[in-house]
CSV table of N, CA and C in Angstrom, one decimal:
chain,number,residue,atom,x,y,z
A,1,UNK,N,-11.7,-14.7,2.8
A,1,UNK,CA,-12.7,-15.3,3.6
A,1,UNK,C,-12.2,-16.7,3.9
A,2,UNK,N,-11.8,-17.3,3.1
A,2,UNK,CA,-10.6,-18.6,3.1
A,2,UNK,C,-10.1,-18.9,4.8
A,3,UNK,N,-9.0,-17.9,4.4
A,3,UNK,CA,-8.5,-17.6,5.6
A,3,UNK,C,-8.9,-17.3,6.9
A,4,UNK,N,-10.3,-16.6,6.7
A,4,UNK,CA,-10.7,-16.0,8.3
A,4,UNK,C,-11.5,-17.2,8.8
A,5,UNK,N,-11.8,-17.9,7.4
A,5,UNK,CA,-12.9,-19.1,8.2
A,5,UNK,C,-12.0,-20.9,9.1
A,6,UNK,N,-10.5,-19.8,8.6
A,6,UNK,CA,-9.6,-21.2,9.2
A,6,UNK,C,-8.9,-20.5,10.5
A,7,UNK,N,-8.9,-19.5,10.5
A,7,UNK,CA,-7.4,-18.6,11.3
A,7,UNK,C,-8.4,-17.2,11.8
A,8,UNK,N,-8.7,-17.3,13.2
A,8,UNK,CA,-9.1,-16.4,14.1
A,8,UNK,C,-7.9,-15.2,13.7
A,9,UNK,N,-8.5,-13.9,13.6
A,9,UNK,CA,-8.0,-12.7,13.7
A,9,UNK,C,-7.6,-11.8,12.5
A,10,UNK,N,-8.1,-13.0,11.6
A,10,UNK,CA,-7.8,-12.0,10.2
A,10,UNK,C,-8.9,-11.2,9.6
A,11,UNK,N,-9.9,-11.1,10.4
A,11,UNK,CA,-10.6,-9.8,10.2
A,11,UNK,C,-10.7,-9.5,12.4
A,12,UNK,N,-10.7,-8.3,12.4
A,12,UNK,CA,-11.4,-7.3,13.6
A,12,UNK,C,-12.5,-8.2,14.1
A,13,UNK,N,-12.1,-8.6,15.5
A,13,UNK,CA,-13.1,-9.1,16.5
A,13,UNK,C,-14.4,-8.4,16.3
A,14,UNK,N,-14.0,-6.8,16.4
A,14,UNK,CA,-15.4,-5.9,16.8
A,14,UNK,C,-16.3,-5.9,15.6
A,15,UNK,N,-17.4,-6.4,15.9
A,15,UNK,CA,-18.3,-5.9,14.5
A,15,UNK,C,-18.1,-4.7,13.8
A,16,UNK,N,-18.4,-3.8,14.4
A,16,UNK,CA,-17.9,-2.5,13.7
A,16,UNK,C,-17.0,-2.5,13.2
A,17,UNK,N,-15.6,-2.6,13.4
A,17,UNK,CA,-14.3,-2.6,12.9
A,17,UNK,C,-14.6,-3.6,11.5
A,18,UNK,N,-14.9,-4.9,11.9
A,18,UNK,CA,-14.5,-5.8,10.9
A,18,UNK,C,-15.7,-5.3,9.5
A,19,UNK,N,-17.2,-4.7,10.0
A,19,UNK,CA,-18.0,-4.1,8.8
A,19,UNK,C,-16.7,-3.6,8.3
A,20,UNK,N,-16.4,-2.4,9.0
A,20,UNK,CA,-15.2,-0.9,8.4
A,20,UNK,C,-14.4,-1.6,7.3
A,21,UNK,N,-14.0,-2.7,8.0
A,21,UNK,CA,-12.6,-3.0,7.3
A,21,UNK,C,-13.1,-3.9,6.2
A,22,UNK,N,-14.1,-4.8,6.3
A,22,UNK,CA,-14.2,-5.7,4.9
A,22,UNK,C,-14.8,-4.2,3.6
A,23,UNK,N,-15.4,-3.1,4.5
A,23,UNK,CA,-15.8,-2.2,3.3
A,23,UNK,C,-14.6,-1.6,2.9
A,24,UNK,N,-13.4,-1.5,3.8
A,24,UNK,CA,-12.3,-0.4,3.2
A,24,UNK,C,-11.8,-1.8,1.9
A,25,UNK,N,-11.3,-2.9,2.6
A,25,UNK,CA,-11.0,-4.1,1.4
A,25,UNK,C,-11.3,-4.0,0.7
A,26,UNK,N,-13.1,-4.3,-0.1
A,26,UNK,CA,-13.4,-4.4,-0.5
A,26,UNK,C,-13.2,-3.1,-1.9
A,27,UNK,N,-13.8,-1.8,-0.8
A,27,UNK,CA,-13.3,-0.4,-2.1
A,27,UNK,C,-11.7,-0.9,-2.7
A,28,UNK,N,-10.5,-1.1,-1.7
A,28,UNK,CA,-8.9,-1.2,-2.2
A,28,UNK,C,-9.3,-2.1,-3.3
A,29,UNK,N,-9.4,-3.4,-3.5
A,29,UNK,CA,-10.1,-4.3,-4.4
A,29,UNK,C,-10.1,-3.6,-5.8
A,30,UNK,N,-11.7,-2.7,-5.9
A,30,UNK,CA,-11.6,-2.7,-7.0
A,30,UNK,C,-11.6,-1.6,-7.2
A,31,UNK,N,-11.1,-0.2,-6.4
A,31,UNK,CA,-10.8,1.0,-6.7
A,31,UNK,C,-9.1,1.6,-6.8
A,32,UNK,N,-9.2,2.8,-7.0
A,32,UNK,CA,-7.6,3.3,-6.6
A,32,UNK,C,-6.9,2.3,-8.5
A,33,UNK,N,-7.4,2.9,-9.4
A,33,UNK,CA,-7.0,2.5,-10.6
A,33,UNK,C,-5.9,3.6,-11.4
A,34,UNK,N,-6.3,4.5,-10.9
A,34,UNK,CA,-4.8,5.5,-11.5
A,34,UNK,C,-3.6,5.1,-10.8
A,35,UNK,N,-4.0,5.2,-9.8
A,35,UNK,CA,-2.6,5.1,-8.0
A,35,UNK,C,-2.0,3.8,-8.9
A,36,UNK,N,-2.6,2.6,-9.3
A,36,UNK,CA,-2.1,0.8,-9.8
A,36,UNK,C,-1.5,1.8,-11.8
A,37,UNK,N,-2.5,2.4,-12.2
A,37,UNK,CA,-1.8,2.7,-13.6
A,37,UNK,C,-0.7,3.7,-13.6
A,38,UNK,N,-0.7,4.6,-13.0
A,38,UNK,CA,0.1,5.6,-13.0
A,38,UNK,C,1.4,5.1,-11.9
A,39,UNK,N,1.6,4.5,-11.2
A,39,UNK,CA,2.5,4.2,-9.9
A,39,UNK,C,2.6,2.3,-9.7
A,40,UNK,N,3.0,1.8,-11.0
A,40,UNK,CA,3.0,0.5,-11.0
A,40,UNK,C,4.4,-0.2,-9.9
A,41,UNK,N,3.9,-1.3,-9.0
A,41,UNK,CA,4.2,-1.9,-8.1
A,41,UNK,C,6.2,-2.2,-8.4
A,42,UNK,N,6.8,-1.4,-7.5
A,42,UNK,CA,8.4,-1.6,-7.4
A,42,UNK,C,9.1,-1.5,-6.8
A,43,UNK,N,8.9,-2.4,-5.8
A,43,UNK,CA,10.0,-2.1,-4.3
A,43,UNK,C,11.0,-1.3,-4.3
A,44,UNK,N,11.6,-2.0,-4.9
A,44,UNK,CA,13.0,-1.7,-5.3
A,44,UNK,C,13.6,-0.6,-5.7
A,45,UNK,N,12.7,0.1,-6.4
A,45,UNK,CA,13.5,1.9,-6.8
A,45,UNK,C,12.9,3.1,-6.7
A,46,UNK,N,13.5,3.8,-6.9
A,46,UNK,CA,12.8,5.3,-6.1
A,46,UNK,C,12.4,6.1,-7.5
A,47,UNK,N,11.3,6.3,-7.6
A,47,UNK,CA,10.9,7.2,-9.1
A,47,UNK,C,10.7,8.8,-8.6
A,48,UNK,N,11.1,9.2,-9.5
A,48,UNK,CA,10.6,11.3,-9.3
A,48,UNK,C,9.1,10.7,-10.5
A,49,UNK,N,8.2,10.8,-10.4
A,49,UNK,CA,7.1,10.6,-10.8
A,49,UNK,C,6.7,11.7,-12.0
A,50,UNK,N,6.0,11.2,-13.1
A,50,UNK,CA,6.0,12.6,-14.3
A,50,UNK,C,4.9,13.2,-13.1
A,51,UNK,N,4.0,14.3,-13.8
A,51,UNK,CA,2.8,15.5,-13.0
A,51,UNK,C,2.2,14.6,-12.6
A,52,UNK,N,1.6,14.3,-11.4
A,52,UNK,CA,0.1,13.4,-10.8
A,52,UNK,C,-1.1,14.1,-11.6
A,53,UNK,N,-1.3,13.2,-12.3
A,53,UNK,CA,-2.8,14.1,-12.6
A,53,UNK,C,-4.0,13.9,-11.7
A,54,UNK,N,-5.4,14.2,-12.0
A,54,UNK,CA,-6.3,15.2,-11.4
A,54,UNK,C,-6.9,13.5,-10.7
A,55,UNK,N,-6.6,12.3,-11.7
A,55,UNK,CA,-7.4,11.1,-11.1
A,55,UNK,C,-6.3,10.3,-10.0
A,56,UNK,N,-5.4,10.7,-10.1
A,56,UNK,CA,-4.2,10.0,-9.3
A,56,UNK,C,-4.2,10.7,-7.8
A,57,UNK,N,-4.5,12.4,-7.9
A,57,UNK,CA,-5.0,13.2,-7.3
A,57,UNK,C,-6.0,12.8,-6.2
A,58,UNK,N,-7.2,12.2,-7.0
A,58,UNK,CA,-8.6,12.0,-6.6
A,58,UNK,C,-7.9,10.9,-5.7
A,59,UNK,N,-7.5,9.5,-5.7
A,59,UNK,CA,-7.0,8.4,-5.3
A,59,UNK,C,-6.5,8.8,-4.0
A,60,UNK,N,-5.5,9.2,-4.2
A,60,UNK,CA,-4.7,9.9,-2.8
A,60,UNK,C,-5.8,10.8,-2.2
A,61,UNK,N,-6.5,11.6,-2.5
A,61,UNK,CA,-6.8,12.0,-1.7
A,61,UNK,C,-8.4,10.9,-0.9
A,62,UNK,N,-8.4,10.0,-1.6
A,62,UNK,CA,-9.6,9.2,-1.2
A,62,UNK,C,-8.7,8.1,-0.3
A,63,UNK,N,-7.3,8.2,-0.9
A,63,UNK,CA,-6.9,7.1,0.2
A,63,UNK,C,-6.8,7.7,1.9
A,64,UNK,N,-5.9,8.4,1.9
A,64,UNK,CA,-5.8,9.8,3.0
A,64,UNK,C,-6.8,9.9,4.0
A,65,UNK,N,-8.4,10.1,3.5
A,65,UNK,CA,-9.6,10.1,4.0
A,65,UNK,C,-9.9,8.8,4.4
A,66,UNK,N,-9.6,7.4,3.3
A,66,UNK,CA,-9.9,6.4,4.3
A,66,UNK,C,-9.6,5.9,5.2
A,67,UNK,N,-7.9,5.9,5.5
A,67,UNK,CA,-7.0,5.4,6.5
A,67,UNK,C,-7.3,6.8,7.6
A,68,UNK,N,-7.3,7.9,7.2
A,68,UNK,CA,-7.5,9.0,8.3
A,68,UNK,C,-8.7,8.4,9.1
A,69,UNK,N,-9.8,7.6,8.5
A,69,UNK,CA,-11.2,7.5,9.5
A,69,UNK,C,-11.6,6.5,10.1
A,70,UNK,N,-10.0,5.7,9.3
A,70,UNK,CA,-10.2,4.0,10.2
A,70,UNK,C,-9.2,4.3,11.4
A,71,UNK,N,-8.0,4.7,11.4
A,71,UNK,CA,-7.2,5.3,12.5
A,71,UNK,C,-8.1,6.0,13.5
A,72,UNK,N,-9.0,7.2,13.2
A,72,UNK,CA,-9.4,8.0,14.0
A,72,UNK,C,-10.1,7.1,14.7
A,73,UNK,N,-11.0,6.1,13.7
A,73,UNK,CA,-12.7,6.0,14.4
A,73,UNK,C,-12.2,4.8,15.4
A,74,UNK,N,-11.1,4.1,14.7
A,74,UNK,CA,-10.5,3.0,15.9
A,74,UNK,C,-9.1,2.5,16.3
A,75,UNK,N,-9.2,4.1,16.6
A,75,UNK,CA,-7.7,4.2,17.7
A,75,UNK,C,-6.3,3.6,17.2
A,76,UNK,N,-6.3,3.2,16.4
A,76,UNK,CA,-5.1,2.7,15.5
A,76,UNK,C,-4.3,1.7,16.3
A,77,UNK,N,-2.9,2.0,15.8
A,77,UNK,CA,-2.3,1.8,14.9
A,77,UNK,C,-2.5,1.5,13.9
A,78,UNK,N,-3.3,0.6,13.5
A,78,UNK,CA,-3.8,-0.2,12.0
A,78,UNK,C,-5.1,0.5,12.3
A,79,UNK,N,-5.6,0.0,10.9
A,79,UNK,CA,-6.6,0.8,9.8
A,79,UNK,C,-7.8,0.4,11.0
A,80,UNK,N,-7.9,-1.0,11.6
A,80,UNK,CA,-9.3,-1.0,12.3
A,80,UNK,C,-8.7,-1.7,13.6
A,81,UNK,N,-8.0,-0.8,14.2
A,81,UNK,CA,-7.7,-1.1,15.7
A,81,UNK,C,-6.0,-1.4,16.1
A,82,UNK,N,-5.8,-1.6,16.8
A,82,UNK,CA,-4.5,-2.0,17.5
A,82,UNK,C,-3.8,-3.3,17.0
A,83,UNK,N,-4.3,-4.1,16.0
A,83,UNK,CA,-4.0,-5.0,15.4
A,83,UNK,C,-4.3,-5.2,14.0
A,84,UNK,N,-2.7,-5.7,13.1
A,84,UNK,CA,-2.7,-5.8,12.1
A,84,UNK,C,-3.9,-6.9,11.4
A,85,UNK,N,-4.8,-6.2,10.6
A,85,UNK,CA,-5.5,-7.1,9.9
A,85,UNK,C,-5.5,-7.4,8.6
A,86,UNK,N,-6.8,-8.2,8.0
A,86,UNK,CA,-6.8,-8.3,6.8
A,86,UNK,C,-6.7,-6.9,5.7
A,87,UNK,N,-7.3,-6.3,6.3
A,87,UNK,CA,-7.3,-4.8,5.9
A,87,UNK,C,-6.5,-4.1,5.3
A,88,UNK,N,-5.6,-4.0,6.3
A,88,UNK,CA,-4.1,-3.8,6.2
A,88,UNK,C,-3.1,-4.6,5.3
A,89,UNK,N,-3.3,-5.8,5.3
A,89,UNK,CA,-2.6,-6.8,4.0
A,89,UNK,C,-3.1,-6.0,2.7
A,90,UNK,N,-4.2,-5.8,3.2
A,90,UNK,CA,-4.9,-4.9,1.7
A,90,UNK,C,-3.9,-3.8,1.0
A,91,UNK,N,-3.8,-3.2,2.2
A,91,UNK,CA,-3.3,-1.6,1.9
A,91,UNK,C,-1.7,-1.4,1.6
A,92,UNK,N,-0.5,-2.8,1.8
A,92,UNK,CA,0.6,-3.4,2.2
A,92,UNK,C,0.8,-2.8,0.8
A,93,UNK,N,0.5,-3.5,-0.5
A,93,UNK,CA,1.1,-2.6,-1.3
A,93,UNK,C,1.1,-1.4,-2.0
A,94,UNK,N,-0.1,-0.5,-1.6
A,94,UNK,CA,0.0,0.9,-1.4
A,94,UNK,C,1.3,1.4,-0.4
A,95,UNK,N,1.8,0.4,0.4
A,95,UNK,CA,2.7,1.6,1.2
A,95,UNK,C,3.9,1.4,0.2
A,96,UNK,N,4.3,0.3,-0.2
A,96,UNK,CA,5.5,0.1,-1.3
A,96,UNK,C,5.5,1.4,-2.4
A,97,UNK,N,4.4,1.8,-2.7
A,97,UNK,CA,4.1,2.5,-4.0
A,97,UNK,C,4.5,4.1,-3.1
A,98,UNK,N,3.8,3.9,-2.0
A,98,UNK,CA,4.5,5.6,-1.1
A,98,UNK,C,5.7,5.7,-1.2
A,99,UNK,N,6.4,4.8,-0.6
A,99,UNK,CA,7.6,4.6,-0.6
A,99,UNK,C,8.8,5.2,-1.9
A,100,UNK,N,8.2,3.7,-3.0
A,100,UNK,CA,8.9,3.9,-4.8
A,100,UNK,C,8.5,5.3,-5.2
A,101,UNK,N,7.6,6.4,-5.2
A,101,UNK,CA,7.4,7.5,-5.8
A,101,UNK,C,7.4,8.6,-5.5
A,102,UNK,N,7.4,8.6,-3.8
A,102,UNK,CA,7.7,10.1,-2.7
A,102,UNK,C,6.2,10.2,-2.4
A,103,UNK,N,5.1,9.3,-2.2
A,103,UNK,CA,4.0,10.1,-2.3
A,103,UNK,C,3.5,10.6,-0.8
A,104,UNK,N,2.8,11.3,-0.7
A,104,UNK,CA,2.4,11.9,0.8
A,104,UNK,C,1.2,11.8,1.4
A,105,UNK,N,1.0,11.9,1.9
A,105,UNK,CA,-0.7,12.3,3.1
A,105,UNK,C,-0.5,13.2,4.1
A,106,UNK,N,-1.6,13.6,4.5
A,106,UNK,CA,-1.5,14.3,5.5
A,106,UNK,C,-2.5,13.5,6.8
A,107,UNK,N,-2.5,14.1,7.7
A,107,UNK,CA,-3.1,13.8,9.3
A,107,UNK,C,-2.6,12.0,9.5
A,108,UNK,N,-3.2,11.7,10.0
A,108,UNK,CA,-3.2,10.6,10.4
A,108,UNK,C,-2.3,9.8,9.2
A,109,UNK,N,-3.1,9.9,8.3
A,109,UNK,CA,-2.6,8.8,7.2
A,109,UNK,C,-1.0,9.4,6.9
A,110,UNK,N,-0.4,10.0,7.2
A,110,UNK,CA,0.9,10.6,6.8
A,110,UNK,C,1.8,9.3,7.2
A,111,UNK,N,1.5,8.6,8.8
A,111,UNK,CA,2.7,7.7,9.5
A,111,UNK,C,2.0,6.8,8.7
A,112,UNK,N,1.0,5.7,8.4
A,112,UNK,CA,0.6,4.2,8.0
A,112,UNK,C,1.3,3.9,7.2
A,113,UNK,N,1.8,4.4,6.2
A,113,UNK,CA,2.7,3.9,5.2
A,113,UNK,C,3.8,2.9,6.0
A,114,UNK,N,4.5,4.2,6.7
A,114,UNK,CA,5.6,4.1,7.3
A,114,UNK,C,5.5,2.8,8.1
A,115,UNK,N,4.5,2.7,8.9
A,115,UNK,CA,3.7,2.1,9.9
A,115,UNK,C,4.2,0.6,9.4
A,116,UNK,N,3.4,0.4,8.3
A,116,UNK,CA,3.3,-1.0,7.6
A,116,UNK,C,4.8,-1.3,7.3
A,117,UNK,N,5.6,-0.2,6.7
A,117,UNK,CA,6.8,-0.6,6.3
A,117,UNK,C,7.7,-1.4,7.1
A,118,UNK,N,7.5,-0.7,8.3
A,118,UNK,CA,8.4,-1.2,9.6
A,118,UNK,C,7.5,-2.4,9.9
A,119,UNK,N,7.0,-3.1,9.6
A,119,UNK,CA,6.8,-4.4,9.9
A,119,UNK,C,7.7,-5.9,9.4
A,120,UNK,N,7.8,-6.5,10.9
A,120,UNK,CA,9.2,-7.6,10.2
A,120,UNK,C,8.1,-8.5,9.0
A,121,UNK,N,7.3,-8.7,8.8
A,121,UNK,CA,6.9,-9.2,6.9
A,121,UNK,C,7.1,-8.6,6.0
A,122,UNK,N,6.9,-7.2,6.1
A,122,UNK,CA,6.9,-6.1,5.2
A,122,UNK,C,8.1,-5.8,4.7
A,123,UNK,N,9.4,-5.7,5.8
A,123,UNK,CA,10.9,-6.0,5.9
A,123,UNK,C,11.5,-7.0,5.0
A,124,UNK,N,10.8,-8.7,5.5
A,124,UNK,CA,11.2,-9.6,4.7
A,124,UNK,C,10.6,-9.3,3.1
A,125,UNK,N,9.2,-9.0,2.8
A,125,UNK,CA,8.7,-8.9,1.8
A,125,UNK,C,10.0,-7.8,0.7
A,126,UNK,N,10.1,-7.0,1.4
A,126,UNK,CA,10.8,-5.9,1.2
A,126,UNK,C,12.4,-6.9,0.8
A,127,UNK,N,12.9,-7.1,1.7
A,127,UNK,CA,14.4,-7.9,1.1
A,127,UNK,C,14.4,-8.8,0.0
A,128,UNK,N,13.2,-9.9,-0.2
A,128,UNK,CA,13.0,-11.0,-1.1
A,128,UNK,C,13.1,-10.0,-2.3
A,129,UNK,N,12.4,-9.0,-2.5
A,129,UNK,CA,12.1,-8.2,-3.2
A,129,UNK,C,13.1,-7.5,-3.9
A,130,UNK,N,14.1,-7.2,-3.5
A,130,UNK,CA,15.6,-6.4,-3.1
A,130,UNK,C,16.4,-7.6,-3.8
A,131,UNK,N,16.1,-8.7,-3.8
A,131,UNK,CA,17.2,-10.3,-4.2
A,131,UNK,C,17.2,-10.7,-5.6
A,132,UNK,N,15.7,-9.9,-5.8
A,132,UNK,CA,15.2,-10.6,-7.3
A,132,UNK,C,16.1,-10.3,-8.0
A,133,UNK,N,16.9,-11.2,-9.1
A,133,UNK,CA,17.5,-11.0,-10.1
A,133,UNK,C,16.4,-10.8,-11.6
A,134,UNK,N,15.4,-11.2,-12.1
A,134,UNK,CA,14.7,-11.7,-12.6
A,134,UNK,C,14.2,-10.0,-13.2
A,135,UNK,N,14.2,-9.7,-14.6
A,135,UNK,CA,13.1,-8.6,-14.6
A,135,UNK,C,12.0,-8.9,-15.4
A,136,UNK,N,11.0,-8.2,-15.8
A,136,UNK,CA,10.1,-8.4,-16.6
A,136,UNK,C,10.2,-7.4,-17.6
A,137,UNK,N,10.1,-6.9,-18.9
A,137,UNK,CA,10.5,-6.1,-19.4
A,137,UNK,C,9.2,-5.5,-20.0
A,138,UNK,N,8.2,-6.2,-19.9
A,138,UNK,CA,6.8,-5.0,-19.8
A,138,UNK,C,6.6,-4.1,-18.6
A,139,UNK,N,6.7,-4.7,-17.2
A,139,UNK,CA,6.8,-4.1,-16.0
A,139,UNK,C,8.1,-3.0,-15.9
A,140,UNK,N,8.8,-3.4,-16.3
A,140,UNK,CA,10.2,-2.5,-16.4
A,140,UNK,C,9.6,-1.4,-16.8
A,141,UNK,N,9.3,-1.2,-18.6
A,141,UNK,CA,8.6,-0.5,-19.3
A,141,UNK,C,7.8,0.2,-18.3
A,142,UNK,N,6.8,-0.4,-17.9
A,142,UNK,CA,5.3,0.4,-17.3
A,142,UNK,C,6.5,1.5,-16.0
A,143,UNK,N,7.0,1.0,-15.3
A,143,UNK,CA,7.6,1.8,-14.2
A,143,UNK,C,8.7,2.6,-15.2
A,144,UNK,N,9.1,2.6,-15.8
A,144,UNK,CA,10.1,3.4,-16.2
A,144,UNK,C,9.1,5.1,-17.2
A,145,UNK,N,7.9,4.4,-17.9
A,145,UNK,CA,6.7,5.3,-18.3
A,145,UNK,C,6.3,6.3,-16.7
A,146,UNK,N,5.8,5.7,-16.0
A,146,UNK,CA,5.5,6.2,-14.9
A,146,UNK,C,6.6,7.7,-14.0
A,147,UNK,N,7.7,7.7,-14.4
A,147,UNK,CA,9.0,8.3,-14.2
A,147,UNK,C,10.1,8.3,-14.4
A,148,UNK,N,11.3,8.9,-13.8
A,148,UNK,CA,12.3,8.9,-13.7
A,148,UNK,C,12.8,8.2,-12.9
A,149,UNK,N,13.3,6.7,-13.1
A,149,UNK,CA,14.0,6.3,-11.8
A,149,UNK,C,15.0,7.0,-11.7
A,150,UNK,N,15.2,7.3,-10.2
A,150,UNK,CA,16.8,8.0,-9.9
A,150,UNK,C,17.5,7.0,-8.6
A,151,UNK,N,16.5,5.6,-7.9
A,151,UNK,CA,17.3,4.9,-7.7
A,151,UNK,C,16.8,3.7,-7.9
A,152,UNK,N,18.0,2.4,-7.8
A,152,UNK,CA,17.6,1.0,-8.4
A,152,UNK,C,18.1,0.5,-7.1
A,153,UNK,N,17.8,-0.1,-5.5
A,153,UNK,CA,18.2,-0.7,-4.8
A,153,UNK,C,18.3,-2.1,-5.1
A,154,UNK,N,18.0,-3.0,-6.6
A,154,UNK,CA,17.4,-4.1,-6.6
A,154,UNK,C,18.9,-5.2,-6.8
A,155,UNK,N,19.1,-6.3,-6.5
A,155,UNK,CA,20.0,-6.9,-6.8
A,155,UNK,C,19.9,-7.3,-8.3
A,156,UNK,N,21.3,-6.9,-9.3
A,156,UNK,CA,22.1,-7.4,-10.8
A,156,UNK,C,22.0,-8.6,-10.5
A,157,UNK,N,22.2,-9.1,-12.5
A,157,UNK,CA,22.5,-10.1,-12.8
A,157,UNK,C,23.7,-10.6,-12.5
């Protein structure tokens, strides 16, 4: 709110849209808790993931459903219209986690991942990311629990 009260466009002009989208925020916020425990945040490497279980399951398919009805209900590309919003910053590191673990959607939500990826911030976010020399070795841990890495794109010591 910071933000939107300084900088026109960081929520959807349309009322509608920008309700949609402060409610989709808001659910990302403080929902989608397996997707963050099970699939912890790693640009950098590609996991074969152990079995999704049944709440990781639930997640994806609640994500799926919500990007499917913000695309549908308003014309996309982004979640609430033709323009990247706050919304979308939301959902930015869900697409990383598509990415790190193979994960899928179907209809609509299948390309947004993608979508977001190919964005030149997303790109940069993505290279800084790629540079880090630095690890953390709880975070290591937690992603290395999560699967099998089988790639490490990240820049060595």
């Amino acid at each position: 709110e910071y933000l939107a009260e300084r900088h026109a466009g960081v929520w959807p002009a349309d009322a509608k849209a920008r309700t949609w989208a402060r409610s989709a925020a808001a659910e990302m916020h403080s929902s989608f808790t397996a997707l963050r425990g099970s699939c912890p945040m790693n640009c950098g490497v590609r996991i074969a993931p152990v079995p999704i279980s049944d709440e990781l399951k639930h997640d994806l398919f609640r994500l799926g459903d919500l990007w499917d009805d913000g695309l549908r209900r308003f014309g996309g590309p982004f979640l609430a219209g033709d323009r990247f919003t706050a919304v979308d910053a939301f959902f930015a590191p869900v697409a990383f986690r598509v990415q790190s673990y193979g994960l899928s959607f179907e209809c609509a939500a299948a390309a947004y991942p993608a979508r977001l990826l190919a964005l030149p911030a997303m790109r940069e976010w993505y290279a800084a990311a790629l540079a880090e020399t630095w690890r953390e070795p709880n975070h290591e841990a937690e992603v290395r629990a999560a699967g099998t890495v089988v790639e490490d794109f990240r820049a060595t010591l």
